[in-house]
Coordinates of C-alpha atoms in Angstrom, one line a residue:
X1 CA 0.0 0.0 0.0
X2 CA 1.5 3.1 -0.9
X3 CA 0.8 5.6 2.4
X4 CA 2.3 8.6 0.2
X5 CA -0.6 8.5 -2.3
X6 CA -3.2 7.8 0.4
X7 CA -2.3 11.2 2.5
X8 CA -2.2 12.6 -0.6
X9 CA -5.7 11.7 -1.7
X10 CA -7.3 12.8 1.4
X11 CA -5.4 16.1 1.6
X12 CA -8.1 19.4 2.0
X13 CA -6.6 20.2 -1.3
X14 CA -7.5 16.9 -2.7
X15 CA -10.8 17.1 -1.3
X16 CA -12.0 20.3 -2.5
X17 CA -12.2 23.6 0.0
X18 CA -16.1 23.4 -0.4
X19 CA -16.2 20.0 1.3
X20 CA -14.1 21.0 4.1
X21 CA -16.6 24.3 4.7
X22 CA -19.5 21.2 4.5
X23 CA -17.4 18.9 7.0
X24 CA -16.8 22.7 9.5
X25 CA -20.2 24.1 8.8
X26 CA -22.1 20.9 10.1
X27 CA -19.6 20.3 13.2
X28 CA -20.7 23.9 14.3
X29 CA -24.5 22.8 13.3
X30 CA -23.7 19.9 15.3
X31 CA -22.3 21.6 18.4
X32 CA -25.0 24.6 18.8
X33 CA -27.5 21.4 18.5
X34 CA -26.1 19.9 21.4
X35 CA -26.6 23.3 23.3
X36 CA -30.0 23.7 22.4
X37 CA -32.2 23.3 25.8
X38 CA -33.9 25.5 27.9
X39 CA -32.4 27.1 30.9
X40 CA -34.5 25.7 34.0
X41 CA -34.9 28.2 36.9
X42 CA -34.0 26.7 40.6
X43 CA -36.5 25.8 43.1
X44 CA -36.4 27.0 46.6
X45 CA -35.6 24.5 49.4
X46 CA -37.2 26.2 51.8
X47 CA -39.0 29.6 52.0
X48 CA -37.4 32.2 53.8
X49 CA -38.8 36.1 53.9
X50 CA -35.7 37.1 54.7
X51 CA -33.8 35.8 51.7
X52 CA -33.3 37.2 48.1
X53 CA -34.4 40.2 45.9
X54 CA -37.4 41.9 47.5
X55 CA -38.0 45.1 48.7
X56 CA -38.3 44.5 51.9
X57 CA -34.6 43.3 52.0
X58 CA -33.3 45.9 50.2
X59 CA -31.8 48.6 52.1
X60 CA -32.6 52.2 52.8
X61 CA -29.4 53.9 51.9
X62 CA -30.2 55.4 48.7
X63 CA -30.5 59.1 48.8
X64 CA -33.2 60.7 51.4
X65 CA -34.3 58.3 53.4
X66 CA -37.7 60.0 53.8
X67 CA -38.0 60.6 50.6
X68 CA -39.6 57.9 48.3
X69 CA -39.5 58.3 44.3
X70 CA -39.8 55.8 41.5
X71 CA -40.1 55.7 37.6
X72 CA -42.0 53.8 35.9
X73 CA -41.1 52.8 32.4
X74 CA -43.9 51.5 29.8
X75 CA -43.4 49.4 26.9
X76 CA -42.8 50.1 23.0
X77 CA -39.5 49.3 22.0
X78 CA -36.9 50.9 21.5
X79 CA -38.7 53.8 21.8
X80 CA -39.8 53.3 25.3
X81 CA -36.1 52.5 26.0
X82 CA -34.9 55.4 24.6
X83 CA -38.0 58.1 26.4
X84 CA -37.0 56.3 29.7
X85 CA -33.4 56.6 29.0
X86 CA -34.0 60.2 28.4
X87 CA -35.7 60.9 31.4
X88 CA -32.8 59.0 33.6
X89 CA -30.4 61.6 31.8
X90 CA -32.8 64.7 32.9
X91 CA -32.8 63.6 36.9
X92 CA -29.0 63.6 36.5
X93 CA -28.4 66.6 35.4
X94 CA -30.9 68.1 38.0
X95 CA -28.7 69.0 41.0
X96 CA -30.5 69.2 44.3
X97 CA -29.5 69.3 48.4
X98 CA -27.5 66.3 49.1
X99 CA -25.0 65.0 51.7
X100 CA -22.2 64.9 49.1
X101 CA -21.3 67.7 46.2
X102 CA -22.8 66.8 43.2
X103 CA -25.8 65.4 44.3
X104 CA -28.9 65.2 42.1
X105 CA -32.6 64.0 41.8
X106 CA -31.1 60.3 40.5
X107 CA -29.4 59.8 43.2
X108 CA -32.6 59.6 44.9
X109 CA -34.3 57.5 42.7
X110 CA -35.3 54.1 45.1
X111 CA -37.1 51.8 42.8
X112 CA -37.6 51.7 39.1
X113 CA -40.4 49.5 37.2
X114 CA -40.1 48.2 33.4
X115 CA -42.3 46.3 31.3
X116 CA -40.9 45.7 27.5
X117 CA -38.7 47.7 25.9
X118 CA -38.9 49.7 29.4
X119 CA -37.5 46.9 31.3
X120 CA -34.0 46.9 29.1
X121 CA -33.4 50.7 30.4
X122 CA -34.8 49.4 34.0
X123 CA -33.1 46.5 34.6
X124 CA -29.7 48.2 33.3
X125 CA -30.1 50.8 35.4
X126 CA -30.4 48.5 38.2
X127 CA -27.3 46.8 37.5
X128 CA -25.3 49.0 36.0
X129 CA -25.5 52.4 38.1
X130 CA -24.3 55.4 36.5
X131 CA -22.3 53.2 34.0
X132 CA -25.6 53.1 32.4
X133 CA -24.7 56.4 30.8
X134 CA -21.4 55.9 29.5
X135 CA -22.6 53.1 27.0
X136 CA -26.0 51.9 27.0
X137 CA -26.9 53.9 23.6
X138 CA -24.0 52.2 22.2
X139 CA -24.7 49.0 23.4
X140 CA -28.6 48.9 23.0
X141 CA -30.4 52.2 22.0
X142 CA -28.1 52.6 18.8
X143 CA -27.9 48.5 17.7
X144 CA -30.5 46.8 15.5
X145 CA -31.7 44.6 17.9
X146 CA -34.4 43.9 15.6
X147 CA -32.5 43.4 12.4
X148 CA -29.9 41.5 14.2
X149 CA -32.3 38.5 15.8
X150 CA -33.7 38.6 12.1
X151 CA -30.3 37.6 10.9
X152 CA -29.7 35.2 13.5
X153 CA -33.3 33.4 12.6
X154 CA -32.2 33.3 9.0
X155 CA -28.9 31.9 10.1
X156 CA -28.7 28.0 9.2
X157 CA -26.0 28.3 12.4
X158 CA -29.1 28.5 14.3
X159 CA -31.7 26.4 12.6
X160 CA -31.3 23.0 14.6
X161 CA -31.4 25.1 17.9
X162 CA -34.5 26.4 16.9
X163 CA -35.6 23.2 15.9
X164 CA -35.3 21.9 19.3
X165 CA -38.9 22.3 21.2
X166 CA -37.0 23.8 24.1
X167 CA -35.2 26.5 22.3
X168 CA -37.4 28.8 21.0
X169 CA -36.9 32.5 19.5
X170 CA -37.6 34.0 22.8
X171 CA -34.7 32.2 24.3
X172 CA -32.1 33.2 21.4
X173 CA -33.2 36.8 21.7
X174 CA -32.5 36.1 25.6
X175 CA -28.6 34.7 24.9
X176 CA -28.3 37.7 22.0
X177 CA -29.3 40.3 25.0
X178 CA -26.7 38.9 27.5
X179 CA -24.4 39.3 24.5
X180 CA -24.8 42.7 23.5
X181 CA -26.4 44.0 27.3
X182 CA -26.6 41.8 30.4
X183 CA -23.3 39.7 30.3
X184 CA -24.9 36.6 31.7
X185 CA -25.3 38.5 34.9
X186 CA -28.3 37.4 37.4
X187 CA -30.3 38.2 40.1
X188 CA -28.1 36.9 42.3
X189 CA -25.5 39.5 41.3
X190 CA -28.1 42.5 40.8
X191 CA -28.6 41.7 44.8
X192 CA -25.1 43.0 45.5
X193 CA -25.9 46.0 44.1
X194 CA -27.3 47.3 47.3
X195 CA -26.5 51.6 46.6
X196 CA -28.2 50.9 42.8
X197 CA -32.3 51.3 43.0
X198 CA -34.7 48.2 43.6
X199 CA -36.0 46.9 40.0
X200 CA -39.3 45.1 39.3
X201 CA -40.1 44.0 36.0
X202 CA -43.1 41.9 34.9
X203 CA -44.7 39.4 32.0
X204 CA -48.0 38.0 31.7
X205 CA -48.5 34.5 32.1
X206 CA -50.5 33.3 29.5
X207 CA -52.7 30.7 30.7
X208 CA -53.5 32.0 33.9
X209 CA -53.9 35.6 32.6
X210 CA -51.2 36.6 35.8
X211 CA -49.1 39.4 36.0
X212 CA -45.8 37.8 36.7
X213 CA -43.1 39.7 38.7
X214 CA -39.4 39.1 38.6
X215 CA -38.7 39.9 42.4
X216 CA -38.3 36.9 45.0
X217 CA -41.5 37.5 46.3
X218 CA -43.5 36.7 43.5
X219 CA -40.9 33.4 43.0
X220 CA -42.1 32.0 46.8
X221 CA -44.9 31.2 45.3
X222 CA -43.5 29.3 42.8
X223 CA -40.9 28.0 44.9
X224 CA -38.3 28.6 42.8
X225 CA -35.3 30.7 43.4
X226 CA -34.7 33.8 41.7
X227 CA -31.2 34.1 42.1
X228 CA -30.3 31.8 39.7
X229 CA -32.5 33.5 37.1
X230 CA -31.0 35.6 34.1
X231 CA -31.5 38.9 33.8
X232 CA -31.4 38.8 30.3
X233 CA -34.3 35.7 30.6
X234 CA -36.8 38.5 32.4
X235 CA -35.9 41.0 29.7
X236 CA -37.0 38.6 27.0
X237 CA -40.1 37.5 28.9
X238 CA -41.3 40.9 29.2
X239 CA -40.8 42.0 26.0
X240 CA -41.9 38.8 24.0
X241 CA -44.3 39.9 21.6
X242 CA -47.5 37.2 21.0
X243 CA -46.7 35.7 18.0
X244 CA -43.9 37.4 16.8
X245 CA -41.7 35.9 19.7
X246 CA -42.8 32.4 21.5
X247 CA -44.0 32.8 25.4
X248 CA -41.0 31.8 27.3
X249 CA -41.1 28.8 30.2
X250 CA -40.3 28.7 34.0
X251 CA -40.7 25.5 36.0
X252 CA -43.1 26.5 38.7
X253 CA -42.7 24.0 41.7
X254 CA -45.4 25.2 43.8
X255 CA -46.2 23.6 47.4
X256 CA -42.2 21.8 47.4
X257 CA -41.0 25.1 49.9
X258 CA -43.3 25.3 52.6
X259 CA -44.6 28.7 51.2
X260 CA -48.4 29.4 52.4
X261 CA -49.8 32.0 50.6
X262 CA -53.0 32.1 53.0
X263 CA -51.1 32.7 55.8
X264 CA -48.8 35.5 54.3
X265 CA -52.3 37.2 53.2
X266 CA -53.1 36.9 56.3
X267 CA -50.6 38.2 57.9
X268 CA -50.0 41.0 55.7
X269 CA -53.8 42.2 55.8
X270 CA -54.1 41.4 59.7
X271 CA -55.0 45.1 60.1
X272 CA -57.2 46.3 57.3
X273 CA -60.8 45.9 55.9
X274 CA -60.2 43.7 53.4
X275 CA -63.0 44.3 51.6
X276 CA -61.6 48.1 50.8
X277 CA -58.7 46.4 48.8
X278 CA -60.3 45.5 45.7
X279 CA -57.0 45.6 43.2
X280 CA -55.5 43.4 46.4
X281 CA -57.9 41.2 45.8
X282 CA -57.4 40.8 42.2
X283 CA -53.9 40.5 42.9
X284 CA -54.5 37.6 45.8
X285 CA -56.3 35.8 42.7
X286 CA -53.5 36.1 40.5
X287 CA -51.1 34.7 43.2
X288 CA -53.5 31.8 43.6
X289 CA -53.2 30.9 40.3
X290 CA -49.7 30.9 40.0
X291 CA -49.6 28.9 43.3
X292 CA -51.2 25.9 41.5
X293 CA -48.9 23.8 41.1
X294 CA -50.4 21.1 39.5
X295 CA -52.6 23.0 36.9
X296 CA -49.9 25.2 36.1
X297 CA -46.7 23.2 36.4
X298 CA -45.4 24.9 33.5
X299 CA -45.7 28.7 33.3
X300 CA -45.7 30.5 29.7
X301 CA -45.1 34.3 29.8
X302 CA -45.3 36.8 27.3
X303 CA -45.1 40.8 26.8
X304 CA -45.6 42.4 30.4
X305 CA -47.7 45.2 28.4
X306 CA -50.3 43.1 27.7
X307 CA -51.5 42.5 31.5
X308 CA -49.6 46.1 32.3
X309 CA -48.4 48.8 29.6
X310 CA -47.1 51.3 32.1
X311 CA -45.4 48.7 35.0
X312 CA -47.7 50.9 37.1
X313 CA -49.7 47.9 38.6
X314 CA -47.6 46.9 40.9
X315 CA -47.0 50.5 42.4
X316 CA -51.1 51.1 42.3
X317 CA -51.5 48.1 44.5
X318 CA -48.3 49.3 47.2
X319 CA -50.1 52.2 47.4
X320 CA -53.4 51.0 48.2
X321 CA -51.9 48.7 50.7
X322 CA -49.6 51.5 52.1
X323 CA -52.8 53.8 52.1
X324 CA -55.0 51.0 54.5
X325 CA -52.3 49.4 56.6
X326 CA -50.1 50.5 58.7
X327 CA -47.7 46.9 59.4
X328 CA -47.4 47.3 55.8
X329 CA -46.2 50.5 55.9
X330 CA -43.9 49.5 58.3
X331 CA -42.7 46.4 56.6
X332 CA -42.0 48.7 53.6
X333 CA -40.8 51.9 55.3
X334 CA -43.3 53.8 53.8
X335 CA -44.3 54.8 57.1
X336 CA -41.0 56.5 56.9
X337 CA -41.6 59.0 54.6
X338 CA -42.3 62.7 54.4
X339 CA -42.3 62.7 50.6
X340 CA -42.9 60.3 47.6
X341 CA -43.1 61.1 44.0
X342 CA -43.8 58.6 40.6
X343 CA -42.7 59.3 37.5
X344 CA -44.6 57.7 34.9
X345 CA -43.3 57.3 31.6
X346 CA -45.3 56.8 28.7
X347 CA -44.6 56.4 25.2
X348 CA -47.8 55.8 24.1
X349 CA -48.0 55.1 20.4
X350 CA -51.0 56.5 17.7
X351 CA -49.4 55.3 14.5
X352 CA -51.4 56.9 11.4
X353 CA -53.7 54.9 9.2
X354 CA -56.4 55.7 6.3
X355 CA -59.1 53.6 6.9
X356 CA -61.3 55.9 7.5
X357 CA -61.0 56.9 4.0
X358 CA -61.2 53.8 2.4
X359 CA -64.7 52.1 1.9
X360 CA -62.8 48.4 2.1
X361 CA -62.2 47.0 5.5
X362 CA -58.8 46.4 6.9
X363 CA -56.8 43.7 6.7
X364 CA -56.6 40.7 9.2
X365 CA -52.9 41.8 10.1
X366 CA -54.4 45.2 10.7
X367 CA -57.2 44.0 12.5
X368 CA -55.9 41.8 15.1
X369 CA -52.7 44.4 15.6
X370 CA -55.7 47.3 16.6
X371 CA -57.7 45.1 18.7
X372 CA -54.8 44.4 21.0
X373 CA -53.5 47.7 21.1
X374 CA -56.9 49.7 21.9
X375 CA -56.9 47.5 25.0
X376 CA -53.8 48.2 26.3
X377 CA -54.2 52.1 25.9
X378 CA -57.6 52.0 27.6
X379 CA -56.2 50.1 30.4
X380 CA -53.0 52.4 30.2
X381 CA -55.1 55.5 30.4
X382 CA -57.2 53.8 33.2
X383 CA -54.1 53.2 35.7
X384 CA -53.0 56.8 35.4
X385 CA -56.7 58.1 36.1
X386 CA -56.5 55.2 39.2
X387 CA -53.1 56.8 40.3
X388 CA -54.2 60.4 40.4
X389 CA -57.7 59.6 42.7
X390 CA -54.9 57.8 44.5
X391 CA -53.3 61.0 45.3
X392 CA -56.7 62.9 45.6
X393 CA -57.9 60.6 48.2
X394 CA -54.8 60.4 50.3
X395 CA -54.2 64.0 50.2
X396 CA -58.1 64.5 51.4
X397 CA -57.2 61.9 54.3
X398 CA -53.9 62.9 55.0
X399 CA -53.0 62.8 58.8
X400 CA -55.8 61.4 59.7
X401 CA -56.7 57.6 58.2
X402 CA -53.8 58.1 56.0
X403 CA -50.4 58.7 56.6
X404 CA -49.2 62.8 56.0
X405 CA -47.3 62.5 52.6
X406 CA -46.6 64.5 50.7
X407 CA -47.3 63.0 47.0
X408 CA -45.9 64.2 43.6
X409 CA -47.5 62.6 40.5
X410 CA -45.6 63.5 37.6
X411 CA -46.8 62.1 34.0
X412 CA -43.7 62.3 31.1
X413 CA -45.9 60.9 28.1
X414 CA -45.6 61.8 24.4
X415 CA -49.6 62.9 24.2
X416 CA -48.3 66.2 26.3
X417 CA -46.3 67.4 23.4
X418 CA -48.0 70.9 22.5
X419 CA -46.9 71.0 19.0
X420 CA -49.0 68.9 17.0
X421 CA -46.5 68.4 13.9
X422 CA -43.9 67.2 17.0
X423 CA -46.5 65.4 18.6
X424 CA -47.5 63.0 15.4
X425 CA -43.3 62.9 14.8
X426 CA -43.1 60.6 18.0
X427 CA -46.5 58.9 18.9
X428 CA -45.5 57.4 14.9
X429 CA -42.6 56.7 15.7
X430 CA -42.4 52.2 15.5
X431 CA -42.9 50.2 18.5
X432 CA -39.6 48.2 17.0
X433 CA -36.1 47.5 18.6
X434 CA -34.8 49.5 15.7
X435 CA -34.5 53.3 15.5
X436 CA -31.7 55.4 13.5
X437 CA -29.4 57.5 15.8
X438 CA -31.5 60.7 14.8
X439 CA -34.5 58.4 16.4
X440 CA -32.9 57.9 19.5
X441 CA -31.6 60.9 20.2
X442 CA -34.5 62.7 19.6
X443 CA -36.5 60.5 22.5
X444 CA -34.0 61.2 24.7
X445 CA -34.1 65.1 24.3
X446 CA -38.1 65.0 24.3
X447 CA -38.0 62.7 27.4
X448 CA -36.0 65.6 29.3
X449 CA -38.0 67.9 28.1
X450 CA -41.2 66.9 28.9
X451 CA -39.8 66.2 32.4
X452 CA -38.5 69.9 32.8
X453 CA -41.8 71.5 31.6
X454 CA -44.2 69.2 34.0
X455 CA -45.7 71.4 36.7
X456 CA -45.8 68.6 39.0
X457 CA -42.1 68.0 38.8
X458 CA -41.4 71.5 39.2
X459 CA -43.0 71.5 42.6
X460 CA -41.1 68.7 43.4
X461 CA -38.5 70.8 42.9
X462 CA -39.4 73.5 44.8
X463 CA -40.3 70.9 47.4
X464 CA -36.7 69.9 47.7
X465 CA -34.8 73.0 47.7
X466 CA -33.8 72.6 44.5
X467 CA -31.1 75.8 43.3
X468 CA -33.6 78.2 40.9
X469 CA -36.8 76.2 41.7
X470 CA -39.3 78.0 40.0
X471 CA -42.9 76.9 41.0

């Protein structure tokens, strides 16, 4: 046998480069196959209030500890990202009385809320500090997000991933935003984080209609353990589009921890009519559900806007809990306070159609893409008009069956814009994660803007001490 002729018969050169690219191409096919499974989220051994990422363990050293203020930040893409980012930039550059030089009105920001493209700027925020601002446009605001998960779709790389039951779309936008944004980091790590604000972003679980909260609280019920949870994973939950994106899956191991959700109700509600606490309830109910272990053994989540738009639920049902009960003022520190303020940001969208002047009915795309949205703005416009009776109420109570507060509501939302031509410019702006630079930096500039002319937010000012408050 002649071993000269043989080597040089199977030689790459001998072969032909385009079967060796064959041979490489379905190694690599081979390997991401192998990879494709879905990350599983740890249960809890045993339920302990003290442990993990909730509010009540997180500590009061942020800023004024008697004054409370959060921001809320609603969905819509990139746009929403961008308006919220915006409006982080404005309380930076707003200087007020501190204990250190330099201090400002974000240093005093204690708790920010997300839902969708909100919860990117959120849960950044939360883990980043004020590193936030030295990249994020670069890293997120500024990328095709959108165009990039296209490519990776159409990549064959990624086909037998995707093939894989377990591995859907949502999941390989989640690994893409750890890539580009979240670095693989956790929960676990975003509780070190103790001088950075409290975060709470939300999906909707889709067979139980729940509002589903990424905190530790909301993960007793499941028994599972949030600290081994990506934050990249909650980013893609909450932002997972029905149908364009597939609902993403947790493990819910319900009744394995020795979590009782009757007696934390109870416990929690010990001192309050309960029958006064209707969005409580509603809330109780959604808890129940989740707690069900054996009907919902699986739980599927999907956009957080379409149980929540504005990640203002959450805050509306503190407050009416903070408003009625005073160990749960306690519990929360709220009894604390001299002075709390929300920031709701909202980039509500009105995109432009002509159907009106058509006598042929829309399309079925068009159809179904209208009938979700009117719901959401409804709602939307529904929590804000909850939110302010909020304020009215307490503020005709306050000092006597509610604690003396004083409450700042202030709205940022693109329907505010006086100019109309302005005004049309950005409620038509796409709901997409891609926007040119222009796009981008345009939201941010309109986000500050909007939070400098609010009235409310310039008696906030004034209420502070703020240098050249003008009320």
């Amino acid at each position: 046998m002649n071993m000269g002729a043989n080597a040089a018969a199977t030689h790459p050169s001998s072969l032909g480069w385009g079967v060796v690219r064959t041979v490489a191409v379905a190694a690599a096919l081979a390997l991401v196959s192998a990879c494709a499974s879905r990350p599983v989220n740890p249960p809890l051994a045993n339920y302990d209030h003290t442990y993990g990422y909730r509010i009540a363990n997180w500590p009061a050293t942020r800023g004024d500890p008697e004054f409370g203020l959060i921001v809320t930040m609603s969905g819509g893409g990139t746009r929403a990202a961008a308006l919220a980012y915006g409006v982080l930039e404005e309380l930076r550059r707003t200087p007020i009385p501190g204990t250190t030089p330099g201090h400002t009105l974000l240093d005093e920001v204690k708790v920010v809320t997300g839902v969708s493209g909100g919860a990117f700027t959120a849960l950044s925020f939360a883990l980043y500090g004020d590193a936030l601002f030295s990249e994020y446009d670069k890293r997120f605001l500024k990328r095709d997000v959108q165009g990039d998960l296209i490519g990776r779709i159409a990549s064959p790389l990624y086909w037998p991933s995707l093939a894989s039951p377990d591995y859907t779309r949502t999941e390989l936008a989640a690994d893409y935003y750890d890539e580009i944004l979240f670095g693989g980091a956790t929960f676990a790590e975003l509780a070190k984080k103790r001088g950075n604000p409290f975060v709470s972003v939300s999906a909707t679980e889709i067979s139980s209609n729940a509002r589903l909260t990424f905190n530790q609280n909301t993960f007793d019920v499941l028994c599972s353990d949030l600290a081994g949870v990506r934050l990249a994973r909650a980013a893609a939950a909450s932002s997972a589009v029905p149908v364009v994106f597939a609902p993403l899956t947790l493990d819910n191991y319900a009744g394995s921890c020795g979590f009782d959700l009757g007696v934390l109700i109870g416990t929690t509600l010990a001192d309050v009519d309960r029958s006064k606490l209707r969005r409580a309830h509603m809330r109780r109910e959604e808890l129940e559900a989740l707690a069900d272990g054996s009907n919902h053994r699986y739980l599927h989540l999907v956009d957080g806007g379409v149980a929540d738009n504005l990640a203002l639920r959450s805050v509306i049902e503190a407050l009416e809990l903070a408003f009625a009960s005073r160990s749960f003022r306690t519990v929360t520190g709220f009894d604390r306070l001299k002075r709390f303020s929300i920031i709701v940001v909202n980039s509500h969208s009105a995109p432009n159609n002509d159907w009106g002047t058509r006598d042929s009915p829309p399309g079925i795309v068009g159809i179904v893409l209208k009938s979700a949205t009117i719901s959401i703005d409804r709602y939307s416009y529904e929590q804000t008009e909850i939110l302010h009776d909020y304020v009215v109420r307490h503020e005709a109570a306050a000092g006597t069956s509610a604690p003396a507060i004083d409450v700042f509501l202030v709205d940022v939302a693109l329907d505010a814009i006086a100019d109309p031509v302005e005004r049309r410019y950005f409620t038509e702006l796409p709901t997409t994660f891609s926007l040119s630079d222009t796009q981008v930096d345009r939201l941010r500039e309109i986000g500050g803007r909007l939070l400098r002319e609010s009235r409310e937010f310039k008696r906030l000012l004034c209420s502070l001490g703020a240098p050249g408050c003008i009320s």
